[in-house]
PDB file of C-alpha atoms in Angstrom:
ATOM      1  CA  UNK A  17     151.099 121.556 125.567  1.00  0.00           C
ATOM      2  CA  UNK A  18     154.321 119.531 126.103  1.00  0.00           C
ATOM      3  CA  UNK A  19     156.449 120.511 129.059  1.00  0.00           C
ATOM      4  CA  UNK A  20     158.311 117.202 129.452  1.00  0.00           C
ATOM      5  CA  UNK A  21     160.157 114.883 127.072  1.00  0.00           C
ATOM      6  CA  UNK A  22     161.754 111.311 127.674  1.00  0.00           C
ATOM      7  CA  UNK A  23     164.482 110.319 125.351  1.00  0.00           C
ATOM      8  CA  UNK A  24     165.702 107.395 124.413  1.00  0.00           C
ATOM      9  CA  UNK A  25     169.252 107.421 123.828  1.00  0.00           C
ATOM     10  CA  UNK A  26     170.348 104.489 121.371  1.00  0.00           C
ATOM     11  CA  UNK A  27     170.119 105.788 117.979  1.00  0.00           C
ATOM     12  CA  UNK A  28     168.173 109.018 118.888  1.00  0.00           C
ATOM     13  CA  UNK A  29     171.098 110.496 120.308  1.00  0.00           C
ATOM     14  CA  UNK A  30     174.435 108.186 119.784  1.00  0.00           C
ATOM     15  CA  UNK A  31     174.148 105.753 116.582  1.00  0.00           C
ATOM     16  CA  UNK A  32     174.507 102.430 116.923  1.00  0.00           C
ATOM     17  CA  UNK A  33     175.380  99.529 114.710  1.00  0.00           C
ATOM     18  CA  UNK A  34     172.807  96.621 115.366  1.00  0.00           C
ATOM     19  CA  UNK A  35     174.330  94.130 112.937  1.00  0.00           C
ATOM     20  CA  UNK A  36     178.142  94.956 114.035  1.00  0.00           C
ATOM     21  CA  UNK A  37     178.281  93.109 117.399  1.00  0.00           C
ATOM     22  CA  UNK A  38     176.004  89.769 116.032  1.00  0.00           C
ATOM     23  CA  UNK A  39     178.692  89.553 112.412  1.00  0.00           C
ATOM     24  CA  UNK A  40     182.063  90.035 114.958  1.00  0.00           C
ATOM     25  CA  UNK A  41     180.185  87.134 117.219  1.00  0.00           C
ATOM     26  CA  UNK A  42     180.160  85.066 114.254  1.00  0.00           C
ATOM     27  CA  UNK A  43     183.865  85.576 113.714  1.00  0.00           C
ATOM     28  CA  UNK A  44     184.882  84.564 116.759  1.00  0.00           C
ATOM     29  CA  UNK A  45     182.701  81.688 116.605  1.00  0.00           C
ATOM     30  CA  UNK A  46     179.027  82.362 117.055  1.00  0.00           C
ATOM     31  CA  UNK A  47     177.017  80.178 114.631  1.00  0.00           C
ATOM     32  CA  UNK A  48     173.807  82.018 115.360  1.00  0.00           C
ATOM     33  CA  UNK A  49     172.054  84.505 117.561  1.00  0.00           C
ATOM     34  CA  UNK A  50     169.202  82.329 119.329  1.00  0.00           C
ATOM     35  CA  UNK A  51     166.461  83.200 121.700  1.00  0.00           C
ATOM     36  CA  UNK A  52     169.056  81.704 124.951  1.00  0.00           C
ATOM     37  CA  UNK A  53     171.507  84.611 123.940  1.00  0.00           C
ATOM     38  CA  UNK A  54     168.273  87.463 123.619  1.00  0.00           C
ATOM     39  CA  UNK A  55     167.039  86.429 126.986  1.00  0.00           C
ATOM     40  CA  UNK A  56     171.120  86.308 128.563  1.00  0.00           C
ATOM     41  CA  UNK A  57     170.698  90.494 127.100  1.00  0.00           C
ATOM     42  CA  UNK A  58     167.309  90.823 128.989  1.00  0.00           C
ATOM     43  CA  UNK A  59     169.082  89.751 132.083  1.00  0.00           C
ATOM     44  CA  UNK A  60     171.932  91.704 131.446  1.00  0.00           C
ATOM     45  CA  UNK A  61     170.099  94.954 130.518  1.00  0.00           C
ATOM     46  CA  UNK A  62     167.631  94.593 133.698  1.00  0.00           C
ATOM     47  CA  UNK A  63     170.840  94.243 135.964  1.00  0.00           C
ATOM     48  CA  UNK A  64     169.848  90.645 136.957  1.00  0.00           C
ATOM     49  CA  UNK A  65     173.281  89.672 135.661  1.00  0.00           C
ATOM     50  CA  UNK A  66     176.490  90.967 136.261  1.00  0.00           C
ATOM     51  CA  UNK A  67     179.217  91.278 133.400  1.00  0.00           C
ATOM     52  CA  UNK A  68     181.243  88.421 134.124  1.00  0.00           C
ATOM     53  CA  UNK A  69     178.217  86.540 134.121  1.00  0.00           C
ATOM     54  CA  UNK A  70     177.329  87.530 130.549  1.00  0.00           C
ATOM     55  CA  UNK A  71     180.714  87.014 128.924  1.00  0.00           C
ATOM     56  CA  UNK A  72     180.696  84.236 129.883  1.00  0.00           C
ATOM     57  CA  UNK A  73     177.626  83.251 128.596  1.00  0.00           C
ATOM     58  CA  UNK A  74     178.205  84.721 125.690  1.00  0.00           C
ATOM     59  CA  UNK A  75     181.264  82.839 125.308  1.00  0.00           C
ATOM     60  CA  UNK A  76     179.463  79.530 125.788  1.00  0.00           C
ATOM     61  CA  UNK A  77     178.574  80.070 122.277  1.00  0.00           C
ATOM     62  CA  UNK A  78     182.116  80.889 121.153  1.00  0.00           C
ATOM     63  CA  UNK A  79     184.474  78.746 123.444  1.00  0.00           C
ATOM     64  CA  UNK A  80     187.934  79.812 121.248  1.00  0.00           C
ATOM     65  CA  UNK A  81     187.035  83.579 121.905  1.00  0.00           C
ATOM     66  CA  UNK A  82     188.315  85.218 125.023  1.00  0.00           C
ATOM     67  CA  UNK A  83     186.108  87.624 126.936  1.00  0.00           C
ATOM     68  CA  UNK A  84     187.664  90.585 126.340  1.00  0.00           C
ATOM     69  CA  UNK A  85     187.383  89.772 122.462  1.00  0.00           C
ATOM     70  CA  UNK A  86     183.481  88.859 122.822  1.00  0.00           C
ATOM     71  CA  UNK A  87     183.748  92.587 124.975  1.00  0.00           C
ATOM     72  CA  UNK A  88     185.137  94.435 121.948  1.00  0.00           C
ATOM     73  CA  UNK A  89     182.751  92.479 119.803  1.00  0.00           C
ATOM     74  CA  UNK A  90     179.469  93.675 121.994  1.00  0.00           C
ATOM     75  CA  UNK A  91     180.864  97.235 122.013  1.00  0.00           C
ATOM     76  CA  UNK A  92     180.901  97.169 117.961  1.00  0.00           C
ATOM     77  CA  UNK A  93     177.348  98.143 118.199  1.00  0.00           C
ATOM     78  CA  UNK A  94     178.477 101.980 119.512  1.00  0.00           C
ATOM     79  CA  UNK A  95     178.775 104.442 116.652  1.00  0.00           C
ATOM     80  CA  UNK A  96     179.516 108.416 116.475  1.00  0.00           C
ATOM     81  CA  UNK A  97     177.667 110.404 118.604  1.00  0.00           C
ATOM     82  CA  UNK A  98     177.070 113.590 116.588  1.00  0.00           C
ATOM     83  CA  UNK A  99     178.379 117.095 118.245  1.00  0.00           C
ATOM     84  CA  UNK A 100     175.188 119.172 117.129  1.00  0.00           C
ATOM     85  CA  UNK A 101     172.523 116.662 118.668  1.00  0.00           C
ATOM     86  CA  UNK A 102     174.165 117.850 122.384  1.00  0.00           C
ATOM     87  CA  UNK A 103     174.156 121.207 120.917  1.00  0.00           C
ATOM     88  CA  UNK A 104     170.156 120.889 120.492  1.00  0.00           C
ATOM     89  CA  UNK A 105     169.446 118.904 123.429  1.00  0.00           C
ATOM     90  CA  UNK A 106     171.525 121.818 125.547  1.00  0.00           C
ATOM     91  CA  UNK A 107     169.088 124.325 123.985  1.00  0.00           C
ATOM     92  CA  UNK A 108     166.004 121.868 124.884  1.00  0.00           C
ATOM     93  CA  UNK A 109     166.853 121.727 128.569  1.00  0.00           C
ATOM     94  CA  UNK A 110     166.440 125.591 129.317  1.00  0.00           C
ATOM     95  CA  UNK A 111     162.504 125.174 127.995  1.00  0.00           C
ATOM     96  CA  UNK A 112     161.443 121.553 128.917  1.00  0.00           C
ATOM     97  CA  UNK A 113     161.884 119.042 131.445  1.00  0.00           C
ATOM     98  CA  UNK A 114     164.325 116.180 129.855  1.00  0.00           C
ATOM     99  CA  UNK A 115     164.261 112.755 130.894  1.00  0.00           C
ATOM    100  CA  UNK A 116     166.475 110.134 129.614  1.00  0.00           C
ATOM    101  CA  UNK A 117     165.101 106.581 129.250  1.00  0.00           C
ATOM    102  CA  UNK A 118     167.667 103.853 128.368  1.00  0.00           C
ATOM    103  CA  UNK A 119     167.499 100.031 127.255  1.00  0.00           C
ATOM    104  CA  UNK A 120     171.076  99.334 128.407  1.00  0.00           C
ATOM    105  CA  UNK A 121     174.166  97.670 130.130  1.00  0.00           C
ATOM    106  CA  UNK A 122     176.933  98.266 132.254  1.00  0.00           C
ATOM    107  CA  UNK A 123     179.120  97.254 129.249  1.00  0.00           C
ATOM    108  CA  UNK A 124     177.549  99.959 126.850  1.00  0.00           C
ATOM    109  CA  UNK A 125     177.693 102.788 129.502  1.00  0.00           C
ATOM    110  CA  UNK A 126     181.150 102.220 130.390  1.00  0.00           C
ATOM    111  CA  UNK A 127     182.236 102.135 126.930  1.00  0.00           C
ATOM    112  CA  UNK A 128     180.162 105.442 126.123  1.00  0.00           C
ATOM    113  CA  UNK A 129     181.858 107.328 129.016  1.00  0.00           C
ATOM    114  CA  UNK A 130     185.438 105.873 128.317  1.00  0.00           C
ATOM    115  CA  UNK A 131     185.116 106.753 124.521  1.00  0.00           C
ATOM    116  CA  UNK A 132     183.988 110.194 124.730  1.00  0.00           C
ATOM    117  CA  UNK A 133     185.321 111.443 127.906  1.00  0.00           C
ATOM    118  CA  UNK A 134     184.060 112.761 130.753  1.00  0.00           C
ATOM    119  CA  UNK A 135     183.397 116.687 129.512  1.00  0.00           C
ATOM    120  CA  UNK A 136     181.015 115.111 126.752  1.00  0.00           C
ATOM    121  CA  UNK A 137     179.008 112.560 128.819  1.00  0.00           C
ATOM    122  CA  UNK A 138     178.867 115.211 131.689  1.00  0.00           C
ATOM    123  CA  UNK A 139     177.651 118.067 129.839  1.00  0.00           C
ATOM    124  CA  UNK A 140     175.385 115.206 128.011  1.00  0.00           C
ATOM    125  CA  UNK A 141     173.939 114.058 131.347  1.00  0.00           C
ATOM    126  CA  UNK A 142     173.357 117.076 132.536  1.00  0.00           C
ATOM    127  CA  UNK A 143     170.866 118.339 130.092  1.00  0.00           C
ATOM    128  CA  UNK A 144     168.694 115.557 131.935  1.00  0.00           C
ATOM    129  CA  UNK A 145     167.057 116.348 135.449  1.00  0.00           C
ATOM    130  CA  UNK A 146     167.444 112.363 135.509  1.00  0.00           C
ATOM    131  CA  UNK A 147     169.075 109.626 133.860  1.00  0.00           C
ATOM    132  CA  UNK A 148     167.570 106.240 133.624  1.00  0.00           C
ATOM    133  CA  UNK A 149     169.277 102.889 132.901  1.00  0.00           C
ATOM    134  CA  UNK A 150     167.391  99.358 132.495  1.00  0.00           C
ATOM    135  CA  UNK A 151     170.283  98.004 134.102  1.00  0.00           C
ATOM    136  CA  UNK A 152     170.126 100.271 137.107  1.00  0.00           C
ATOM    137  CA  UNK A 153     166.307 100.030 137.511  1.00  0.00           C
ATOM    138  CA  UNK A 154     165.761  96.682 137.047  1.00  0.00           C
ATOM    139  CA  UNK A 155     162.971  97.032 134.494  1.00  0.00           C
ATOM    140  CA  UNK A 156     163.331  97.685 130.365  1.00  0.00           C
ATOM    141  CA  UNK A 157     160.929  99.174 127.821  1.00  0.00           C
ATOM    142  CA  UNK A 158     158.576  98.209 126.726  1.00  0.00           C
ATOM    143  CA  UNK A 159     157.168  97.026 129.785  1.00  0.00           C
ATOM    144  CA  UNK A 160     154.799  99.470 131.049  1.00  0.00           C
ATOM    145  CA  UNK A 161     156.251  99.275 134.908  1.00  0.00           C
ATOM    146  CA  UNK A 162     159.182 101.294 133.461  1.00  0.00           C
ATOM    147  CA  UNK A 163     156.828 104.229 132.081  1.00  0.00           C
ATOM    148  CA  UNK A 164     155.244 104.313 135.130  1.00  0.00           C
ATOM    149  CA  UNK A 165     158.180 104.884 137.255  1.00  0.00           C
ATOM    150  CA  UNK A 166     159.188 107.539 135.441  1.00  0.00           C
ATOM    151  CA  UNK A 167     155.888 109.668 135.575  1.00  0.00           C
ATOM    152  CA  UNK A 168     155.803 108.881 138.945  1.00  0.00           C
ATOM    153  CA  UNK A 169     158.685 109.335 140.744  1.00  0.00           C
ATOM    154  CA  UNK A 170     158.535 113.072 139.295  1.00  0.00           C
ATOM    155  CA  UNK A 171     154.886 113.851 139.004  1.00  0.00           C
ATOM    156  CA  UNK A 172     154.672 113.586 135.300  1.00  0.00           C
ATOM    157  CA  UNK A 173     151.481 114.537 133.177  1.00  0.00           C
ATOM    158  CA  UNK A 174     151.420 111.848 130.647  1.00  0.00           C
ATOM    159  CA  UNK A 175     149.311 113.916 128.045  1.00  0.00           C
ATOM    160  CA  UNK A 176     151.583 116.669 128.520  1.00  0.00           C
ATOM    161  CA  UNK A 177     155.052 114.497 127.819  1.00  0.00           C
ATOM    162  CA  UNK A 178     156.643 113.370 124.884  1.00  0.00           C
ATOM    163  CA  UNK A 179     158.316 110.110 124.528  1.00  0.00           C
ATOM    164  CA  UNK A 180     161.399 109.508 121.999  1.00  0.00           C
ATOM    165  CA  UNK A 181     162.245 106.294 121.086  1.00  0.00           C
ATOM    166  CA  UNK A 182     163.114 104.426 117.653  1.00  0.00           C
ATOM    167  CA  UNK A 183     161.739 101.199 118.324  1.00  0.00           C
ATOM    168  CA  UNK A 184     157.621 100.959 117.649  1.00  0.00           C
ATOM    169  CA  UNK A 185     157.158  98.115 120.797  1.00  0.00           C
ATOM    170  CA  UNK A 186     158.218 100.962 122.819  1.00  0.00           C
ATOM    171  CA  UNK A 187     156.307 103.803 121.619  1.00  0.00           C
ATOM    172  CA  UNK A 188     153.255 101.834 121.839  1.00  0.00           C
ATOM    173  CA  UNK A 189     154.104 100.358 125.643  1.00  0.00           C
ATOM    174  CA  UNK A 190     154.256 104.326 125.785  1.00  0.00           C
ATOM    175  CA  UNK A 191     151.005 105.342 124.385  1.00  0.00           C
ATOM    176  CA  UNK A 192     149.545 102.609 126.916  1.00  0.00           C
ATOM    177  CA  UNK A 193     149.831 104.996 129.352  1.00  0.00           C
ATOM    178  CA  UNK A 194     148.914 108.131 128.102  1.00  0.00           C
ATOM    179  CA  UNK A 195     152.323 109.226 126.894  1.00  0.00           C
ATOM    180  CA  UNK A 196     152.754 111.251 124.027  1.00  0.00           C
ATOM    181  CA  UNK A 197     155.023 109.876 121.321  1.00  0.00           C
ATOM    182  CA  UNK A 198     157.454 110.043 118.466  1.00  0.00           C
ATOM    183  CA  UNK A 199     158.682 107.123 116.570  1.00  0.00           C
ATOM    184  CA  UNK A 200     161.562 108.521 115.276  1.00  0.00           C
ATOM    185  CA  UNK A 201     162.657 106.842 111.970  1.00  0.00           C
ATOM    186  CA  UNK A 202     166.447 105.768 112.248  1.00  0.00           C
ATOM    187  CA  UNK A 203     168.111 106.732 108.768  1.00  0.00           C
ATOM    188  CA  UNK A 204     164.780 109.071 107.571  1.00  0.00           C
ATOM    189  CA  UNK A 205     164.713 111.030 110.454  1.00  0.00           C
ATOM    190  CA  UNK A 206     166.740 113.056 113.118  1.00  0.00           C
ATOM    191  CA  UNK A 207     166.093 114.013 116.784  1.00  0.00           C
ATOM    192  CA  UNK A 208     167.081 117.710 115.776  1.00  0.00           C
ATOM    193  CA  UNK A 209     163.736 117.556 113.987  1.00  0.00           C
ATOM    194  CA  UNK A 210     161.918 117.219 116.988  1.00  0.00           C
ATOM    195  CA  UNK A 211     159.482 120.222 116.719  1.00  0.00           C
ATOM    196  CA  UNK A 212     159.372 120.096 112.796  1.00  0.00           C
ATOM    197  CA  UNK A 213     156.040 118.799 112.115  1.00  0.00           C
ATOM    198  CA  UNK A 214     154.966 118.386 115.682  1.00  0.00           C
TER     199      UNK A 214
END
């Protein structure tokens, strides 16, 4: 019996782009995305990093591109985020306990808030009895630390909650510890179809 479920949010809720941000890079100067520039995100997303300090490591990379430029370029990766998901996840909060789970940045959330407004990423954020940020907890998925700090800072019942995510390294770091889970498909599948063929 699920009572709980933690959402991701990146495409399960708002869709994202992954190849937008990496081909704007490239025309601004970028001749390849390397392992330096994934482990510069890491630091970003865990908060270890502050903004200035990964523009500009970003722009180490592209030395003609100002940051703001490289900023647009690394906000390319934030799509639509579709009316009716809200409208579900609104109904979802009067029956479970909703949790949301994020791999993110500073840049990203500021970007989300400023393009939608404050009425949609309120009423958004409030479906949630918390929100949690990589960047503001120091940890990311999939590492299992981040799992655990959910269940326990609220007295979860892993068997009893569901985990959303769209990437498989996390639903597996999820399953670790005793999480429920859903893989959702990005493309094939939609969060809306949560209870479908659950």
């Amino acid at each position: 019996m699920i009572d709980t479920i933690i959402f991701d949010f990146g495409d399960v809720f708002i869709n994202l782009d992954k190849q937008a941000p990496i081909d704007k890079m490239k025309n601004l100067g970028l001749a390849q995305w390397n392992e330096n520039l994934d482990e510069l995100n890491v630091q970003f997303e865990k908060g270890f990093i502050d903004q200035e300090t990964f523009l500009k490591g970003l722009q180490q990379y592209m030395p003609t591109a100002s940051l703001d430029e490289i900023q647009k370029a690394w906000n390319s990766v934030l799509l639509d985020f579709p009316l009716y998901r809200l409208e579900f996840l609104q109904l979802l909060s009067k029956k479970y306990r909703l949790f949301l789970l994020s791999n993110t940045d500073a840049i990203h959330i500021a970007e989300f808030e400023k393009r939608f407004g404050i009425s949609f990423y309120s009423d958004f954020y409030h479906c949630f009895e918390k929100v949690y940020f990589s960047f503001e907890m120091g940890m990311r998925k999939p590492d299992t630390q981040i799992y655990s700090t959910v269940i326990n800072n609220h007295e979860l019942i892993p068997k009893h909650t569901l985990f959303v995510d769209d990437k498989k390294e996390n639903t597996e770091a999820a399953l670790a510890v005793g999480l429920q889970v859903w893989h959702l498909q990005v493309g094939q599948e939609d969060v809306i179809q949560l209870f479908d063929n659950k």
